[in-house]
């Protein structure tokens, strides 16, 4: 299985950067996890848009969905020119209602299926399941399995809560947001994890590899890495444009 980091910033990118977007590839199936600003452009370095099998949206904040609104233009053109005849499958939470209504009205373009905590489905040879996280809007961590073996867990946006480490337990790869540093938490920041909390989750869940993502722009990324590596040495920064391979077995 391949995971390519298309965008690793939140809630906005620094110059040349991109917000949340991660491309999964397995057995010729291409699935986009989140579709923030800049993702559509980056995606096309790897695949043509006609290759996209589905999009999974973790939660309805603009840094995770904004490029859906231009993806629809590209799909509309494909329909108009006869290159496409089926809507693109989008898996998404249904709340906040006003945000959901903004893209769910494009019914001829997007075939939308609502995700919730008990929802499970397969796309190609991959299985997906969800865990609601602690965030300002309904937000879902995503577990990706192959032949029913957990391969990748993506945290979505969240505060620290202990169940997330159970959910990620023994994952070969844990893609975890770390928008904050410990000092931010001390100043009262909420809604996101610090790098040390991401590392704590990785250690508690005994994951093999931790990728720190959803970093705040205009900060030295090494500050995140230093904080995380003190707790979980196998921590890395998710690097935009880099492809990570998770073994099939
Ligand atoms: Zn975000």
Tab-separated table of C-alpha atoms and ligand atoms in Angstrom:
chain	number	residue	atom	x	y	z
A	1	UNK	CA	0.000	0.000	0.000
A	2	UNK	CA	1.256	3.468	-0.815
A	3	UNK	CA	0.433	6.682	1.011
A	4	UNK	CA	1.473	9.939	-0.645
A	5	UNK	CA	1.398	13.163	1.336
A	6	UNK	CA	-0.213	15.815	-0.869
A	7	UNK	CA	-0.708	18.412	1.840
A	8	UNK	CA	0.389	18.598	5.468
A	9	UNK	CA	-0.642	22.047	6.713
A	10	UNK	CA	-3.608	23.341	8.687
A	11	UNK	CA	-5.556	25.525	8.993
A	12	UNK	CA	-3.827	27.275	6.057
A	13	UNK	CA	-0.601	26.569	4.169
A	14	UNK	CA	2.599	28.545	4.066
A	15	UNK	CA	4.031	29.618	0.684
A	16	UNK	CA	4.123	26.638	-1.671
A	17	UNK	CA	2.378	24.375	0.841
A	18	UNK	CA	-0.955	22.579	0.776
A	19	UNK	CA	-3.623	21.739	3.337
A	20	UNK	CA	-4.806	18.232	4.243
A	21	UNK	CA	-4.784	15.635	1.462
A	22	UNK	CA	-3.388	12.098	1.366
A	23	UNK	CA	-3.453	9.714	-1.577
A	24	UNK	CA	-3.819	5.991	-0.900
A	25	UNK	CA	-2.981	3.475	-3.591
A	26	UNK	CA	-3.550	-0.259	-3.553
A	27	UNK	CA	-4.099	-2.694	-6.426
A	28	UNK	CA	-4.827	0.050	-8.952
A	29	UNK	CA	-7.338	1.776	-6.679
A	30	UNK	CA	-6.712	5.430	-5.744
A	31	UNK	CA	-8.449	6.952	-2.752
A	32	UNK	CA	-8.065	10.509	-1.561
A	33	UNK	CA	-8.229	11.125	2.183
A	34	UNK	CA	-9.345	14.735	2.617
A	35	UNK	CA	-9.342	17.388	-0.094
A	36	UNK	CA	-8.073	20.671	1.331
A	37	UNK	CA	-6.856	23.701	-0.579
A	38	UNK	CA	-4.060	22.912	-3.033
A	39	UNK	CA	-4.737	19.162	-3.086
A	40	UNK	CA	-6.247	19.006	-6.576
A	41	UNK	CA	-3.133	20.537	-8.111
A	42	UNK	CA	-0.756	18.259	-6.190
A	43	UNK	CA	-2.836	15.151	-6.926
A	44	UNK	CA	-2.264	15.521	-10.657
A	45	UNK	CA	1.488	15.057	-10.231
A	46	UNK	CA	0.613	11.432	-9.371
A	47	UNK	CA	-2.606	10.469	-11.168
A	48	UNK	CA	-5.051	11.803	-13.718
A	49	UNK	CA	-8.350	12.795	-12.139
A	50	UNK	CA	-10.088	10.008	-14.084
A	51	UNK	CA	-8.136	7.484	-11.986
A	52	UNK	CA	-9.618	8.654	-8.690
A	53	UNK	CA	-11.801	5.895	-7.174
A	54	UNK	CA	-13.261	7.791	-4.191
A	55	UNK	CA	-12.712	10.624	-1.717
A	56	UNK	CA	-13.062	10.206	2.039
A	57	UNK	CA	-13.607	13.393	4.036
A	58	UNK	CA	-12.706	13.242	7.734
A	59	UNK	CA	-14.643	16.369	8.729
A	60	UNK	CA	-16.214	19.439	7.204
A	61	UNK	CA	-13.641	22.160	7.826
A	62	UNK	CA	-12.379	24.142	4.855
A	63	UNK	CA	-8.757	23.004	5.191
A	64	UNK	CA	-10.076	19.456	4.523
A	65	UNK	CA	-12.785	20.067	1.914
A	66	UNK	CA	-12.173	23.271	-0.021
A	67	UNK	CA	-10.833	21.647	-3.206
A	68	UNK	CA	-14.031	19.559	-3.517
A	69	UNK	CA	-15.591	22.739	-4.855
A	70	UNK	CA	-13.210	22.919	-7.768
A	71	UNK	CA	-12.962	19.158	-8.249
A	72	UNK	CA	-16.617	19.397	-9.244
A	73	UNK	CA	-15.707	21.694	-12.147
A	74	UNK	CA	-13.158	19.184	-13.422
A	75	UNK	CA	-15.677	16.342	-13.125
A	76	UNK	CA	-18.389	18.391	-14.817
A	77	UNK	CA	-16.067	18.944	-17.772
A	78	UNK	CA	-15.361	15.196	-17.926
A	79	UNK	CA	-19.124	14.532	-18.032
A	80	UNK	CA	-19.698	17.200	-20.685
A	81	UNK	CA	-16.963	15.746	-22.904
A	82	UNK	CA	-18.109	12.153	-22.489
A	83	UNK	CA	-15.026	11.041	-20.511
A	84	UNK	CA	-17.061	10.159	-17.481
A	85	UNK	CA	-20.548	8.800	-16.919
A	86	UNK	CA	-20.688	7.997	-13.216
A	87	UNK	CA	-20.550	10.419	-10.270
A	88	UNK	CA	-17.479	10.273	-8.015
A	89	UNK	CA	-18.041	8.504	-4.707
A	90	UNK	CA	-17.549	10.840	-1.725
A	91	UNK	CA	-17.712	9.542	1.851
A	92	UNK	CA	-18.354	12.381	4.281
A	93	UNK	CA	-19.896	13.315	7.629
A	94	UNK	CA	-23.275	15.055	7.245
A	95	UNK	CA	-22.632	17.801	9.799
A	96	UNK	CA	-22.440	20.749	10.162
A	97	UNK	CA	-25.533	20.776	7.954
A	98	UNK	CA	-24.777	24.092	6.238
A	99	UNK	CA	-21.305	22.895	5.156
A	100	UNK	CA	-22.659	19.531	3.999
A	101	UNK	CA	-25.365	21.265	1.932
A	102	UNK	CA	-22.695	23.249	0.057
A	103	UNK	CA	-21.341	20.247	-1.846
A	104	UNK	CA	-24.020	17.580	-1.384
A	105	UNK	CA	-26.296	19.477	-3.770
A	106	UNK	CA	-23.995	18.489	-6.677
A	107	UNK	CA	-25.767	15.162	-6.944
A	108	UNK	CA	-24.994	14.465	-10.594
A	109	UNK	CA	-21.278	14.913	-9.900
A	110	UNK	CA	-20.793	13.476	-6.419
A	111	UNK	CA	-22.352	10.259	-5.131
A	112	UNK	CA	-22.294	10.973	-1.405
A	113	UNK	CA	-22.394	8.388	1.339
A	114	UNK	CA	-22.500	9.551	4.946
A	115	UNK	CA	-19.893	8.284	7.392
A	116	UNK	CA	-20.447	7.705	11.091
A	117	UNK	CA	-18.685	5.800	13.827
A	118	UNK	CA	-20.271	2.412	13.074
A	119	UNK	CA	-19.845	2.756	9.320
A	120	UNK	CA	-17.599	0.259	7.516
A	121	UNK	CA	-17.115	-0.254	3.813
A	122	UNK	CA	-14.714	-1.512	1.200
A	123	UNK	CA	-13.209	0.294	-1.759
A	124	UNK	CA	-11.376	-2.116	-4.043
A	125	UNK	CA	-9.303	-4.359	-1.788
A	126	UNK	CA	-9.241	-1.921	1.167
A	127	UNK	CA	-11.516	-1.842	4.198
A	128	UNK	CA	-12.343	1.407	5.999
A	129	UNK	CA	-13.751	2.102	9.464
A	130	UNK	CA	-14.167	5.255	11.573
A	131	UNK	CA	-13.878	6.564	15.122
A	132	UNK	CA	-15.374	9.906	16.143
A	133	UNK	CA	-12.705	12.218	17.522
A	134	UNK	CA	-12.876	15.253	19.824
A	135	UNK	CA	-13.057	18.366	17.671
A	136	UNK	CA	-15.240	21.433	17.194
A	137	UNK	CA	-17.318	19.690	14.490
A	138	UNK	CA	-18.016	15.935	13.999
A	139	UNK	CA	-14.664	14.527	12.924
A	140	UNK	CA	-13.657	10.919	12.237
A	141	UNK	CA	-10.358	9.088	12.509
A	142	UNK	CA	-9.999	6.624	9.631
A	143	UNK	CA	-8.607	3.089	9.807
A	144	UNK	CA	-7.462	1.496	6.544
A	145	UNK	CA	-7.089	-2.292	6.381
A	146	UNK	CA	-5.963	-4.684	3.690
A	147	UNK	CA	-7.179	-8.297	3.895
A	148	UNK	CA	-8.662	-7.241	7.255
A	149	UNK	CA	-5.261	-6.312	8.673
A	150	UNK	CA	-4.932	-2.762	9.924
A	151	UNK	CA	-2.374	-0.842	7.881
A	152	UNK	CA	-2.856	2.887	8.322
A	153	UNK	CA	-4.723	4.937	10.912
A	154	UNK	CA	-5.304	8.632	10.227
A	155	UNK	CA	-6.242	10.761	13.227
A	156	UNK	CA	-8.250	13.463	11.411
A	157	UNK	CA	-8.329	16.638	13.565
A	158	UNK	CA	-8.731	15.998	17.272
A	159	UNK	CA	-7.864	16.788	20.837
A	160	UNK	CA	-6.220	14.070	22.900
A	161	UNK	CA	-8.525	11.247	23.976
A	162	UNK	CA	-7.230	7.847	25.113
A	163	UNK	CA	-9.485	5.709	22.873
A	164	UNK	CA	-7.556	6.946	19.868
A	165	UNK	CA	-4.490	4.954	20.934
A	166	UNK	CA	-6.627	1.781	21.158
A	167	UNK	CA	-7.959	2.542	17.724
A	168	UNK	CA	-4.454	2.951	16.299
A	169	UNK	CA	-3.095	-0.048	18.215
A	170	UNK	CA	-0.309	-1.878	16.359
A	171	UNK	CA	-0.870	0.112	13.176
A	172	UNK	CA	2.178	-0.067	10.905
A	173	UNK	CA	1.633	3.619	10.123
A	174	UNK	CA	-0.122	6.249	12.241
A	175	UNK	CA	-0.703	9.501	10.378
A	176	UNK	CA	-1.458	11.893	13.199
A	177	UNK	CA	-2.214	15.567	13.358
A	178	UNK	CA	0.036	17.657	15.597
A	179	UNK	CA	-1.053	21.199	14.986
A	180	UNK	CA	0.196	22.351	18.369
A	181	UNK	CA	3.223	22.242	20.611
A	182	UNK	CA	3.040	21.568	24.343
A	183	UNK	CA	3.433	25.315	25.001
A	184	UNK	CA	0.265	26.020	22.985
A	185	UNK	CA	-1.745	23.685	25.211
A	186	UNK	CA	-0.405	25.498	28.261
A	187	UNK	CA	-1.719	28.726	26.749
A	188	UNK	CA	-5.181	27.149	26.544
A	189	UNK	CA	-5.342	26.155	22.853
A	190	UNK	CA	-7.903	23.425	22.188
A	191	UNK	CA	-9.282	21.282	19.339
A	192	UNK	CA	-5.895	19.871	18.274
A	193	UNK	CA	-3.092	17.625	19.450
A	194	UNK	CA	0.368	18.745	20.402
A	195	UNK	CA	3.339	16.864	18.970
A	196	UNK	CA	3.971	15.311	22.382
A	197	UNK	CA	0.346	14.127	22.617
A	198	UNK	CA	0.594	12.578	19.132
A	199	UNK	CA	3.755	10.804	20.282
A	200	UNK	CA	2.042	9.648	23.484
A	201	UNK	CA	-0.796	8.140	21.418
A	202	UNK	CA	1.767	6.416	19.179
A	203	UNK	CA	3.606	4.986	22.169
A	204	UNK	CA	0.402	3.882	23.955
A	205	UNK	CA	-0.871	2.289	20.743
A	206	UNK	CA	2.496	0.624	20.017
A	207	UNK	CA	2.329	1.765	16.404
A	208	UNK	CA	5.331	1.112	14.227
A	209	UNK	CA	5.738	4.485	12.559
A	210	UNK	CA	4.339	7.925	13.425
A	211	UNK	CA	3.959	10.611	10.774
A	212	UNK	CA	3.236	14.081	12.138
A	213	UNK	CA	0.970	16.148	9.922
A	214	UNK	CA	-1.469	19.100	9.880
A	215	UNK	CA	1.366	21.320	11.048
A	216	UNK	CA	0.857	24.984	11.717
A	217	UNK	CA	2.447	27.193	9.016
A	218	UNK	CA	5.452	29.449	9.598
A	219	UNK	CA	6.855	27.405	12.429
A	220	UNK	CA	10.069	25.455	12.430
A	221	UNK	CA	8.855	21.889	11.765
A	222	UNK	CA	11.854	20.597	13.721
A	223	UNK	CA	10.187	21.902	16.890
A	224	UNK	CA	7.372	19.390	16.324
A	225	UNK	CA	9.779	16.581	15.575
A	226	UNK	CA	11.945	17.277	18.601
A	227	UNK	CA	8.956	17.290	20.933
A	228	UNK	CA	7.533	14.046	19.491
A	229	UNK	CA	10.827	12.146	19.210
A	230	UNK	CA	11.501	12.641	22.937
A	231	UNK	CA	8.477	10.399	23.589
A	232	UNK	CA	8.314	8.255	20.453
A	233	UNK	CA	11.672	7.985	18.647
A	234	UNK	CA	10.151	6.565	15.415
A	235	UNK	CA	8.413	9.893	14.757
A	236	UNK	CA	8.806	11.618	11.395
A	237	UNK	CA	7.384	14.711	9.779
A	238	UNK	CA	4.954	13.880	6.965
A	239	UNK	CA	6.735	15.416	3.990
A	240	UNK	CA	4.650	16.847	1.158
A	241	UNK	CA	5.356	14.931	-2.052
A	242	UNK	CA	6.810	11.898	-0.276
A	243	UNK	CA	5.333	8.427	-0.735
A	244	UNK	CA	5.373	6.024	2.204
A	245	UNK	CA	5.000	2.306	1.577
A	246	UNK	CA	3.250	-0.021	3.993
A	247	UNK	CA	4.080	-3.683	3.384
A	248	UNK	CA	1.247	-5.860	2.072
A	249	UNK	CA	1.855	-8.587	4.616
B	1	LIG	ZN1	-7.839	20.901	9.932
